[in-house]
PDB file of C-alpha atoms in Angstrom:
ATOM      1  CA  MET A  17     160.622 124.086 136.126  1.00 50.00           C
ATOM      2  CA  LYS A  18     160.523 127.654 134.768  1.00 48.00           C
ATOM      3  CA  ASN A  19     164.341 127.720 134.524  1.00 52.00           C
ATOM      4  CA  ILE A  20     164.326 124.411 132.660  1.00 48.00           C
ATOM      5  CA  ARG A  21     161.824 125.771 130.113  1.00 53.00           C
ATOM      6  CA  ILE A  22     163.992 128.867 129.588  1.00 46.00           C
ATOM      7  CA  LEU A  23     167.074 126.677 129.060  1.00 47.00           C
ATOM      8  CA  MET A  24     165.184 124.514 126.561  1.00 51.00           C
ATOM      9  CA  LEU A  25     164.077 127.632 124.687  1.00 49.00           C
ATOM     10  CA  ILE A  26     167.664 128.914 124.512  1.00 45.00           C
ATOM     11  CA  LEU A  27     168.952 125.561 123.261  1.00 48.00           C
ATOM     12  CA  SER A  28     166.150 125.346 120.706  1.00 48.00           C
ATOM     13  CA  THR A  29     167.028 128.832 119.457  1.00 47.00           C
ATOM     14  CA  ILE A  30     170.712 127.945 119.104  1.00 47.00           C
ATOM     15  CA  TYR A  31     169.943 124.802 117.131  1.00 47.00           C
ATOM     16  CA  PHE A  32     167.324 126.577 115.044  1.00 47.00           C
ATOM     17  CA  GLN A  33     169.888 129.191 114.063  1.00 46.00           C
ATOM     18  CA  SER A  34     172.418 126.549 113.055  1.00 45.00           C
ATOM     19  CA  ILE A  35     169.800 124.764 110.955  1.00 48.00           C
ATOM     20  CA  SER A  36     168.487 127.855 109.215  1.00 49.00           C
ATOM     21  CA  ILE A  37     171.962 129.199 108.394  1.00 42.00           C
ATOM     22  CA  TYR A  38     174.026 126.286 107.153  1.00 39.00           C
ATOM     23  CA  ALA A  39     172.592 122.847 107.834  1.00 58.00           C
ATOM     24  CA  PHE A  40     171.076 122.002 104.440  1.00 76.00           C
ATOM     25  CA  ALA A  41     172.614 122.045 100.994  1.00 71.00           C
ATOM     26  CA  ASP A  42     169.163 121.992  99.338  1.00 73.00           C
ATOM     27  CA  GLU A  43     166.089 124.072 100.115  1.00 79.00           C
ATOM     28  CA  TYR A  44     164.354 121.087 101.743  1.00 86.00           C
ATOM     29  CA  ILE A  45     165.306 117.807 103.326  1.00 94.00           C
ATOM     30  CA  ARG A  46     163.914 114.470 102.198  1.00 96.00           C
ATOM     31  CA  PHE A  47     162.569 111.923 104.648  1.00 98.00           C
ATOM     32  CA  VAL A  48     160.875 108.643 103.842  1.00 98.00           C
ATOM     33  CA  GLY A  49     158.100 106.969 105.769  1.00 98.00           C
ATOM     34  CA  ILE A  50     157.028 103.356 105.488  1.00 97.00           C
ATOM     35  CA  ALA A  51     154.065 102.964 103.116  1.00 97.00           C
ATOM     36  CA  ASP A  52     150.701 101.682 104.364  1.00 95.00           C
ATOM     37  CA  GLN A  53     151.680 101.842 108.015  1.00 96.00           C
ATOM     38  CA  ILE A  54     148.210 102.652 109.330  1.00 96.00           C
ATOM     39  CA  PRO A  55     147.812 104.760 111.425  1.00 98.00           C
ATOM     40  CA  TYR A  56     151.418 106.014 111.370  1.00 98.00           C
ATOM     41  CA  SER A  57     152.101 106.899 107.710  1.00 98.00           C
ATOM     42  CA  PHE A  58     149.686 106.214 104.864  1.00 98.00           C
ATOM     43  CA  GLU A  59     147.854 107.865 101.995  1.00 97.00           C
ATOM     44  CA  GLU A  60     144.235 108.902 102.235  1.00 96.00           C
ATOM     45  CA  ASN A  61     142.397 110.779  99.503  1.00 94.00           C
ATOM     46  CA  GLY A  62     145.692 111.340  97.703  1.00 95.00           C
ATOM     47  CA  LYS A  63     147.427 112.918 100.709  1.00 97.00           C
ATOM     48  CA  ILE A  64     149.958 111.562 103.176  1.00 98.00           C
ATOM     49  CA  THR A  65     148.691 111.463 106.742  1.00 98.00           C
ATOM     50  CA  GLY A  66     149.183 109.564 109.995  1.00 98.00           C
ATOM     51  CA  ILE A  67     150.512 109.902 113.540  1.00 98.00           C
ATOM     52  CA  ASP A  68     154.200 109.857 112.600  1.00 98.00           C
ATOM     53  CA  TYR A  69     153.618 112.157 109.640  1.00 98.00           C
ATOM     54  CA  ASP A  70     151.889 114.705 111.880  1.00 98.00           C
ATOM     55  CA  PHE A  71     154.569 114.348 114.562  1.00 98.00           C
ATOM     56  CA  PHE A  72     157.355 115.017 112.077  1.00 98.00           C
ATOM     57  CA  SER A  73     155.407 117.858 110.476  1.00 97.00           C
ATOM     58  CA  GLU A  74     155.204 119.493 113.900  1.00 98.00           C
ATOM     59  CA  ILE A  75     158.967 119.019 114.367  1.00 97.00           C
ATOM     60  CA  SER A  76     159.692 120.689 111.010  1.00 96.00           C
ATOM     61  CA  LYS A  77     157.277 123.511 111.794  1.00 96.00           C
ATOM     62  CA  ARG A  78     158.890 124.280 115.150  1.00 95.00           C
ATOM     63  CA  LEU A  79     162.424 124.100 113.779  1.00 95.00           C
ATOM     64  CA  GLY A  80     161.590 126.066 110.656  1.00 93.00           C
ATOM     65  CA  PHE A  81     162.758 123.680 107.937  1.00 94.00           C
ATOM     66  CA  THR A  82     160.928 122.352 104.905  1.00 93.00           C
ATOM     67  CA  ALA A  83     160.646 118.591 104.527  1.00 93.00           C
ATOM     68  CA  ARG A  84     159.549 116.431 101.643  1.00 95.00           C
ATOM     69  CA  ILE A  85     158.177 113.070 102.773  1.00 97.00           C
ATOM     70  CA  ASP A  86     157.752 110.088 100.461  1.00 97.00           C
ATOM     71  CA  LEU A  87     156.206 106.766 101.467  1.00 98.00           C
ATOM     72  CA  VAL A  88     158.146 103.701 100.324  1.00 98.00           C
ATOM     73  CA  PRO A  89     158.452  99.989 101.204  1.00 97.00           C
ATOM     74  CA  PHE A  90     160.716  99.402 104.211  1.00 97.00           C
ATOM     75  CA  ILE A  91     163.579  97.700 102.338  1.00 97.00           C
ATOM     76  CA  ARG A  92     163.763 100.560  99.862  1.00 98.00           C
ATOM     77  CA  GLY A  93     163.756 103.076 102.703  1.00 98.00           C
ATOM     78  CA  LEU A  94     166.547 101.169 104.450  1.00 98.00           C
ATOM     79  CA  ASN A  95     168.627 101.204 101.263  1.00 98.00           C
ATOM     80  CA  TYR A  96     168.026 104.952 100.948  1.00 98.00           C
ATOM     81  CA  MET A  97     169.523 105.343 104.423  1.00 98.00           C
ATOM     82  CA  LYS A  98     172.559 103.241 103.493  1.00 98.00           C
ATOM     83  CA  ASN A  99     173.357 105.170 100.318  1.00 97.00           C
ATOM     84  CA  GLY A 100     172.139 108.617 101.385  1.00 96.00           C
ATOM     85  CA  THR A 101     169.448 108.888  98.700  1.00 96.00           C
ATOM     86  CA  ALA A 102     167.152 110.276 101.406  1.00 97.00           C
ATOM     87  CA  ASP A 103     168.200 112.272 104.456  1.00 97.00           C
ATOM     88  CA  GLY A 104     166.167 110.399 107.031  1.00 98.00           C
ATOM     89  CA  ILE A 105     163.478 107.848 107.800  1.00 98.00           C
ATOM     90  CA  LEU A 106     160.408 108.312 109.961  1.00 98.00           C
ATOM     91  CA  GLN A 107     160.177 104.816 111.431  1.00 98.00           C
ATOM     92  CA  ILE A 108     162.897 102.278 112.153  1.00 98.00           C
ATOM     93  CA  TYR A 109     163.641  99.769 114.917  1.00 97.00           C
ATOM     94  CA  TYR A 110     166.974 100.065 116.672  1.00 98.00           C
ATOM     95  CA  LYS A 111     169.626  97.576 115.616  1.00 97.00           C
ATOM     96  CA  LYS A 112     173.244  98.036 116.609  1.00 98.00           C
ATOM     97  CA  GLU A 113     174.574  97.280 113.124  1.00 98.00           C
ATOM     98  CA  ARG A 114     172.469 100.101 111.659  1.00 98.00           C
ATOM     99  CA  GLU A 115     174.542 102.632 113.581  1.00 98.00           C
ATOM    100  CA  ASP A 116     177.071 102.277 110.749  1.00 98.00           C
ATOM    101  CA  PHE A 117     174.795 104.401 108.567  1.00 98.00           C
ATOM    102  CA  LEU A 118     172.099 105.810 110.895  1.00 98.00           C
ATOM    103  CA  ILE A 119     171.824 108.284 113.752  1.00 98.00           C
ATOM    104  CA  TYR A 120     168.784 107.433 115.868  1.00 98.00           C
ATOM    105  CA  SER A 121     166.559 109.951 117.612  1.00 98.00           C
ATOM    106  CA  GLU A 122     166.757 109.936 121.390  1.00 98.00           C
ATOM    107  CA  PHE A 123     163.001 109.498 121.756  1.00 97.00           C
ATOM    108  CA  PRO A 124     160.747 107.021 119.944  1.00 98.00           C
ATOM    109  CA  ILE A 125     158.403 108.387 117.328  1.00 98.00           C
ATOM    110  CA  HIS A 126     155.979 105.674 118.450  1.00 98.00           C
ATOM    111  CA  TYR A 127     155.838 102.312 120.205  1.00 97.00           C
ATOM    112  CA  SER A 128     154.836  99.060 118.540  1.00 96.00           C
ATOM    113  CA  SER A 129     153.398  95.921 120.092  1.00 97.00           C
ATOM    114  CA  ILE A 130     151.066  93.092 119.141  1.00 98.00           C
ATOM    115  CA  ASN A 131     147.986  92.537 121.276  1.00 98.00           C
ATOM    116  CA  ILE A 132     145.064  90.152 121.322  1.00 98.00           C
ATOM    117  CA  PHE A 133     141.618  91.615 120.642  1.00 98.00           C
ATOM    118  CA  VAL A 134     138.312  89.987 121.557  1.00 98.00           C
ATOM    119  CA  LYS A 135     134.650  90.816 121.454  1.00 97.00           C
ATOM    120  CA  LYS A 136     133.594  92.688 124.584  1.00 97.00           C
ATOM    121  CA  GLY A 137     132.245  90.167 127.079  1.00 97.00           C
ATOM    122  CA  SER A 138     134.341  87.327 125.627  1.00 97.00           C
ATOM    123  CA  GLU A 139     137.600  88.137 127.419  1.00 97.00           C
ATOM    124  CA  PHE A 140     139.849  85.290 128.513  1.00 98.00           C
ATOM    125  CA  ILE A 141     143.067  85.071 130.489  1.00 97.00           C
ATOM    126  CA  TYR A 142     146.199  85.215 128.353  1.00 98.00           C
ATOM    127  CA  ASN A 143     149.595  84.562 129.916  1.00 97.00           C
ATOM    128  CA  ASN A 144     151.424  82.557 127.237  1.00 97.00           C
ATOM    129  CA  ILE A 145     150.995  81.046 123.795  1.00 97.00           C
ATOM    130  CA  GLU A 146     149.266  77.909 125.148  1.00 98.00           C
ATOM    131  CA  ASP A 147     146.285  80.053 126.127  1.00 98.00           C
ATOM    132  CA  LEU A 148     145.579  80.452 122.386  1.00 98.00           C
ATOM    133  CA  TYR A 149     145.651  76.721 121.644  1.00 98.00           C
ATOM    134  CA  GLY A 150     142.433  75.494 120.071  1.00 98.00           C
ATOM    135  CA  LYS A 151     141.168  78.998 119.326  1.00 98.00           C
ATOM    136  CA  LYS A 152     140.355  80.515 115.945  1.00 98.00           C
ATOM    137  CA  VAL A 153     142.758  83.430 115.787  1.00 98.00           C
ATOM    138  CA  GLY A 154     142.601  86.128 113.130  1.00 98.00           C
ATOM    139  CA  ASN A 155     145.692  87.718 111.653  1.00 98.00           C
ATOM    140  CA  HIS A 156     146.480  90.087 108.796  1.00 95.00           C
ATOM    141  CA  SER A 157     147.496  88.092 105.714  1.00 95.00           C
ATOM    142  CA  GLY A 158     151.258  87.540 105.617  1.00 91.00           C
ATOM    143  CA  PHE A 159     151.848  89.437 108.883  1.00 93.00           C
ATOM    144  CA  PHE A 160     154.644  87.915 110.987  1.00 95.00           C
ATOM    145  CA  VAL A 161     153.671  87.809 114.658  1.00 97.00           C
ATOM    146  CA  SER A 162     156.395  85.861 116.484  1.00 96.00           C
ATOM    147  CA  ASN A 163     158.321  82.628 116.035  1.00 97.00           C
ATOM    148  CA  GLU A 164     156.294  80.754 118.662  1.00 97.00           C
ATOM    149  CA  PHE A 165     152.985  82.027 117.303  1.00 98.00           C
ATOM    150  CA  MET A 166     153.802  81.078 113.722  1.00 97.00           C
ATOM    151  CA  GLN A 167     155.088  77.661 114.828  1.00 98.00           C
ATOM    152  CA  ALA A 168     151.902  77.015 116.814  1.00 98.00           C
ATOM    153  CA  ALA A 169     149.843  77.966 113.762  1.00 97.00           C
ATOM    154  CA  LYS A 170     151.952  75.691 111.544  1.00 97.00           C
ATOM    155  CA  GLU A 171     151.343  72.793 113.946  1.00 98.00           C
ATOM    156  CA  LYS A 172     147.588  73.597 113.958  1.00 98.00           C
ATOM    157  CA  LYS A 173     147.613  74.232 117.685  1.00 98.00           C
ATOM    158  CA  ILE A 174     146.286  77.670 116.814  1.00 98.00           C
ATOM    159  CA  LEU A 175     143.585  77.734 114.127  1.00 98.00           C
ATOM    160  CA  LEU A 176     144.847  80.639 112.070  1.00 97.00           C
ATOM    161  CA  GLU A 177     142.305  82.668 110.061  1.00 97.00           C
ATOM    162  CA  GLU A 178     143.913  85.284 107.821  1.00 97.00           C
ATOM    163  CA  ALA A 179     142.211  88.398 106.475  1.00 97.00           C
ATOM    164  CA  ARG A 180     143.342  91.144 104.096  1.00 96.00           C
ATOM    165  CA  THR A 181     142.420  94.047 106.372  1.00 96.00           C
ATOM    166  CA  THR A 182     141.883  94.911 110.028  1.00 97.00           C
ATOM    167  CA  GLU A 183     138.292  95.868 109.169  1.00 97.00           C
ATOM    168  CA  MET A 184     137.674  92.295 107.962  1.00 98.00           C
ATOM    169  CA  ASN A 185     139.091  90.904 111.213  1.00 98.00           C
ATOM    170  CA  LEU A 186     136.786  93.195 113.204  1.00 98.00           C
ATOM    171  CA  MET A 187     133.787  92.007 111.175  1.00 98.00           C
ATOM    172  CA  LYS A 188     134.759  88.345 111.603  1.00 98.00           C
ATOM    173  CA  LEU A 189     135.167  88.856 115.342  1.00 98.00           C
ATOM    174  CA  GLU A 190     131.798  90.607 115.634  1.00 97.00           C
ATOM    175  CA  SER A 191     130.041  87.780 113.762  1.00 97.00           C
ATOM    176  CA  GLY A 192     131.731  85.063 115.857  1.00 97.00           C
ATOM    177  CA  ARG A 193     133.718  83.573 112.987  1.00 97.00           C
ATOM    178  CA  ILE A 194     136.914  83.930 115.032  1.00 98.00           C
ATOM    179  CA  ASP A 195     137.551  83.934 118.791  1.00 98.00           C
ATOM    180  CA  CYS A 196     140.091  86.741 118.676  1.00 98.00           C
ATOM    181  CA  PHE A 197     142.622  88.387 116.412  1.00 98.00           C
ATOM    182  CA  VAL A 198     146.145  89.742 116.839  1.00 98.00           C
ATOM    183  CA  ALA A 199     147.346  93.152 115.674  1.00 98.00           C
ATOM    184  CA  ASN A 200     149.088  96.384 116.542  1.00 97.00           C
ATOM    185  CA  PRO A 201     146.776  98.142 119.046  1.00 98.00           C
ATOM    186  CA  ASP A 202     147.056 101.560 117.374  1.00 98.00           C
ATOM    187  CA  THR A 203     146.016 100.024 114.066  1.00 97.00           C
ATOM    188  CA  VAL A 204     143.028  98.382 115.727  1.00 98.00           C
ATOM    189  CA  LEU A 205     141.948 101.525 117.581  1.00 97.00           C
ATOM    190  CA  PHE A 206     142.149 103.529 114.347  1.00 98.00           C
ATOM    191  CA  ASN A 207     139.949 101.004 112.537  1.00 97.00           C
ATOM    192  CA  ILE A 208     137.522 100.685 115.459  1.00 97.00           C
ATOM    193  CA  LYS A 209     136.986 104.442 115.279  1.00 96.00           C
ATOM    194  CA  LYS A 210     136.829 104.551 111.480  1.00 96.00           C
ATOM    195  CA  PHE A 211     134.388 101.666 110.975  1.00 96.00           C
ATOM    196  CA  GLY A 212     132.082 102.143 113.973  1.00 96.00           C
ATOM    197  CA  PHE A 213     133.144  99.343 116.316  1.00 97.00           C
ATOM    198  CA  THR A 214     133.644 101.601 119.348  1.00 95.00           C
ATOM    199  CA  GLY A 215     132.720  99.818 122.574  1.00 95.00           C
ATOM    200  CA  LYS A 216     132.374  96.444 120.880  1.00 97.00           C
ATOM    201  CA  MET A 217     135.981  95.179 121.022  1.00 97.00           C
ATOM    202  CA  VAL A 218     138.607  95.145 123.759  1.00 97.00           C
ATOM    203  CA  GLY A 219     142.284  94.277 123.949  1.00 97.00           C
ATOM    204  CA  LEU A 220     143.548  91.773 126.484  1.00 98.00           C
ATOM    205  CA  PRO A 221     145.931  93.365 129.009  1.00 96.00           C
ATOM    206  CA  THR A 222     148.945  91.127 128.361  1.00 97.00           C
ATOM    207  CA  PRO A 223     150.536  91.767 124.942  1.00 97.00           C
ATOM    208  CA  LEU A 224     151.376  88.861 122.687  1.00 97.00           C
ATOM    209  CA  VAL A 225     154.545  90.698 121.612  1.00 97.00           C
ATOM    210  CA  PRO A 226     155.770  93.318 124.127  1.00 96.00           C
ATOM    211  CA  LYS A 227     156.005  97.013 123.335  1.00 95.00           C
ATOM    212  CA  LYS A 228     159.059  98.032 121.330  1.00 97.00           C
ATOM    213  CA  GLU A 229     160.429 101.482 120.463  1.00 98.00           C
ATOM    214  CA  VAL A 230     160.321 102.751 116.892  1.00 98.00           C
ATOM    215  CA  TYR A 231     162.718 105.625 116.208  1.00 98.00           C
ATOM    216  CA  LEU A 232     163.264 108.378 113.692  1.00 98.00           C
ATOM    217  CA  GLY A 233     166.593 107.951 111.869  1.00 98.00           C
ATOM    218  CA  LEU A 234     168.991 110.317 110.104  1.00 98.00           C
ATOM    219  CA  SER A 235     171.272 108.941 107.393  1.00 98.00           C
ATOM    220  CA  LYS A 236     174.977 109.400 108.101  1.00 98.00           C
ATOM    221  CA  ASN A 237     175.457 109.312 104.328  1.00 97.00           C
ATOM    222  CA  SER A 238     173.164 112.258 103.608  1.00 96.00           C
ATOM    223  CA  LYS A 239     174.956 114.839 101.485  1.00 93.00           C
ATOM    224  CA  ASN A 240     172.237 117.394 102.126  1.00 94.00           C
ATOM    225  CA  VAL A 241     172.362 117.651 105.931  1.00 94.00           C
ATOM    226  CA  LYS A 242     175.757 119.121 106.726  1.00 90.00           C
ATOM    227  CA  ASN A 243     175.621 119.215 110.531  1.00 92.00           C
ATOM    228  CA  LYS A 244     173.993 115.897 111.279  1.00 95.00           C
ATOM    229  CA  HIS A 245     174.658 115.667 115.007  1.00 94.00           C
ATOM    230  CA  ASP A 246     173.476 119.236 115.615  1.00 94.00           C
ATOM    231  CA  PHE A 247     170.379 118.517 113.558  1.00 95.00           C
ATOM    232  CA  ILE A 248     169.437 115.357 115.462  1.00 96.00           C
ATOM    233  CA  LYS A 249     170.064 117.152 118.763  1.00 96.00           C
ATOM    234  CA  SER A 250     167.620 119.865 117.752  1.00 96.00           C
ATOM    235  CA  ILE A 251     165.085 117.218 116.737  1.00 97.00           C
ATOM    236  CA  ASN A 252     165.500 115.498 120.113  1.00 97.00           C
ATOM    237  CA  ILE A 253     164.843 118.753 121.957  1.00 97.00           C
ATOM    238  CA  VAL A 254     161.698 119.463 119.975  1.00 97.00           C
ATOM    239  CA  MET A 255     160.429 115.860 120.210  1.00 98.00           C
ATOM    240  CA  LYS A 256     160.645 116.163 123.987  1.00 98.00           C
ATOM    241  CA  GLU A 257     158.760 119.464 123.903  1.00 98.00           C
ATOM    242  CA  ILE A 258     156.011 118.008 121.690  1.00 98.00           C
ATOM    243  CA  ILE A 259     155.555 115.066 124.046  1.00 97.00           C
ATOM    244  CA  GLU A 260     155.616 117.148 127.234  1.00 98.00           C
ATOM    245  CA  ASP A 261     153.363 120.011 126.115  1.00 98.00           C
ATOM    246  CA  GLY A 262     150.509 117.688 125.146  1.00 98.00           C
ATOM    247  CA  THR A 263     150.798 118.077 121.375  1.00 98.00           C
ATOM    248  CA  TYR A 264     151.660 114.417 120.855  1.00 98.00           C
ATOM    249  CA  GLU A 265     148.640 113.344 122.917  1.00 98.00           C
ATOM    250  CA  ARG A 266     146.428 115.526 120.721  1.00 98.00           C
ATOM    251  CA  ILE A 267     147.890 113.896 117.603  1.00 98.00           C
ATOM    252  CA  LEU A 268     147.148 110.438 119.024  1.00 97.00           C
ATOM    253  CA  ASN A 269     143.590 111.422 119.907  1.00 97.00           C
ATOM    254  CA  LYS A 270     143.007 112.689 116.373  1.00 97.00           C
ATOM    255  CA  TYR A 271     143.544 109.188 115.002  1.00 98.00           C
ATOM    256  CA  LEU A 272     142.635 106.862 117.869  1.00 97.00           C
ATOM    257  CA  LYS A 273     139.881 108.421 119.993  1.00 92.00           C
TER     258      LYS A 273
END
């Protein structure tokens, strides 16, 4: 284990030197995050914050580069990756066709799933979509869940109740106006902590939509990052370090515990 740590330190040093000497044409690199992705990247009191923002800030700190991060809608961020307007993106799902213009990180920046949340003491068994039939189910307005969920809602098999915010869904669940609601678990945990619902709500163990990796991406069309494959390799090394040394867990706890 000690030898592995020494090797990782040597590799990190080599990549750090390549970055600091000739990797960037400008004095900083520009990454975009997806706007209003609570708790991953969002604005609060005029400042950008979030799990992914903190994770990437730790990467830049350890590798010694300066990054400018802007929050934009996803489609705009995707176009920035295609044309090289920005150097990288904080959050993106893997799709094979995107490899034409993106280099993905080896490790996910976070995982995304959709779970069912109920009032504590009102748990029920969920195995498939039929277990939601006849129930009043909360959802964030306009949020796509899955094809079978949306079809069941369209056919009125699920009584869909939409709300503008997760806080509103938590309040509706607490008051009994809905039987459950569906959402990203990290988003729910963040709002449970923020609005004082700790201990009152629980997530059912079986996800409605299984966990999926969300990666950091580097634009192949960036004119600023000269040694793209070396750069992403260095990021991969440091991401692994951040996960293994407990820093990532501390970032999660800051927002979710």
